Coordinates of C-alpha atoms in Angstrom, one line a residue:
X1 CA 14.1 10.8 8.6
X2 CA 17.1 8.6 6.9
X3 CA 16.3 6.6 3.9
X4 CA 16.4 3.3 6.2
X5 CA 13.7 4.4 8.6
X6 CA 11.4 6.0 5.5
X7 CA 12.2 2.5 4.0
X8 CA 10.8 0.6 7.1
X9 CA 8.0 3.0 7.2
X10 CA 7.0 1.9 3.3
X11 CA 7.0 -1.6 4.5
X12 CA 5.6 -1.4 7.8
X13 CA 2.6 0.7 6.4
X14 CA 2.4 -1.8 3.1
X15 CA 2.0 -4.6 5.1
X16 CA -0.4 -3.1 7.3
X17 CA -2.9 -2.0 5.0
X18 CA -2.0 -5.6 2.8
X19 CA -3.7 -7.6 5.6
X20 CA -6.5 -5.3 6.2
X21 CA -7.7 -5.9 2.8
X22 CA -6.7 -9.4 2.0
X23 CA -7.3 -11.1 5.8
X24 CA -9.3 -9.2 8.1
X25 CA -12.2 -7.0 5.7
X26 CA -12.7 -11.1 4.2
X27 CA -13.5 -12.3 7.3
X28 CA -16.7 -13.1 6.8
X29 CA -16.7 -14.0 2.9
X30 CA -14.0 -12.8 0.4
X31 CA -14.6 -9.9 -1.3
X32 CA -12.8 -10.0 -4.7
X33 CA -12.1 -6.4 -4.7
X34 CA -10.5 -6.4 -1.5
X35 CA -8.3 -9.6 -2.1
X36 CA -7.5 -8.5 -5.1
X37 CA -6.7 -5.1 -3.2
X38 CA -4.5 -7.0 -0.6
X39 CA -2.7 -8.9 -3.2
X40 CA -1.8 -6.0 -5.1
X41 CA -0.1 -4.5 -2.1
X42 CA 1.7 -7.2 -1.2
X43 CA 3.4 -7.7 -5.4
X44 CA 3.9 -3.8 -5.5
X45 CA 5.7 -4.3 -1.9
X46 CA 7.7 -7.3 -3.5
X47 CA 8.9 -5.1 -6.2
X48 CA 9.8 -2.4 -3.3
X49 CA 11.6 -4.8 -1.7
X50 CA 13.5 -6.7 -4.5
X51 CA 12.3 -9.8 -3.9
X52 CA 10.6 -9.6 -7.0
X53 CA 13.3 -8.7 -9.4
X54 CA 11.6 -8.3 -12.6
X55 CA 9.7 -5.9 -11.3
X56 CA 12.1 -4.0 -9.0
X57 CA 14.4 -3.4 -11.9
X58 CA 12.6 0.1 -11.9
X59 CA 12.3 1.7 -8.9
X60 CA 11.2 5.0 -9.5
X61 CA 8.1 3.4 -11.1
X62 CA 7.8 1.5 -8.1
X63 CA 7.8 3.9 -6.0
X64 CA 5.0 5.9 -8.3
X65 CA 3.1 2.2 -8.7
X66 CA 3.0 2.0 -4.7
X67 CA 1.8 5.9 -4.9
X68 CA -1.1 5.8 -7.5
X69 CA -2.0 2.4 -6.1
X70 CA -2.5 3.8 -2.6
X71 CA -4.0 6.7 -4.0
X72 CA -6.8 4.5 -6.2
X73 CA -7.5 2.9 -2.4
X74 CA -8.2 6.1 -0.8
X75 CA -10.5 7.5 -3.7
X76 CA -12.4 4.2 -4.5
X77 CA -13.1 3.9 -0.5
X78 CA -15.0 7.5 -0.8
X79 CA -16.3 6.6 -4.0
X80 CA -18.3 3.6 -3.0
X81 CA -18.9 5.3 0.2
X82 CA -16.6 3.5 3.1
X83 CA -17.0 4.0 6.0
X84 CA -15.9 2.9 10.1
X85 CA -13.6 3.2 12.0
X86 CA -11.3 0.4 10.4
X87 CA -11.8 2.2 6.8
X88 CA -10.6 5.3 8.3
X89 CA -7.9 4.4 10.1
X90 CA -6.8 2.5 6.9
X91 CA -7.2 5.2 4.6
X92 CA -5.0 7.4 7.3
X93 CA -2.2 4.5 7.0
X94 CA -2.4 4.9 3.0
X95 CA -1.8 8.4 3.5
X96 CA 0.9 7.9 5.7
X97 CA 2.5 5.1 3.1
X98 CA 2.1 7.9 0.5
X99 CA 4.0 10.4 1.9
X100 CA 6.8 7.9 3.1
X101 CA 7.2 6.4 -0.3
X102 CA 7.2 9.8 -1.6
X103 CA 10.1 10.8 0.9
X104 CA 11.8 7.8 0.2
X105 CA 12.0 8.8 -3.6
X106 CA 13.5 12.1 -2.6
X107 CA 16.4 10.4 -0.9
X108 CA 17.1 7.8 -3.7

């Protein structure tokens, strides 16, 4: 996979799991953890990005930011027992945006 299409993949998969956890699982009320959650993924895709400049100034700890943040998702969902389908499906996504950030280091 190029570097463009693992890049698009980051984004794609950021944004994704960014409005899972700030929109739709506060639905019904907002659930600081979550927002907080969503919000994080959406600055740590700013810094991916450049958009953010003072944080994209470092890439490579972007990249490992977006990695141990995704990572924290997917342990903290088992740790306070998650479950459905929309959890699941959303933890596979973080996997998924995981490996592509990953990849994408490799090719930087």
């Amino acid at each position: 996979m190029s570097k463009a299409n693992l890049r698009l993949a980051v984004i794609l998969l950021t944004v994704f799991t960014g409005i899972v956890h700030l929109v739709v699982l506060n639905l019904d009320h907002i659930d600081t953890l979550f927002f907080l959650n969503g919000i994080g993924y959406f600055v740590l895709l700013g810094a991916f990005t450049g958009v953010l400049k003072p944080l994209a100034a470092n890439q490579k700890l972007v990249h490992y930011g977006l990695i141990g943040f995704a990572a924290a998702t997917i342990i903290a969902f088992f740790l306070f027992n998650g479950s459905g389908l929309l959890g699941y499906v959303t933890k596979a996504v973080e996997v998924l945006l995981i490996v592509a950030t990953y990849l994408h280091l490799q090719k930087s």
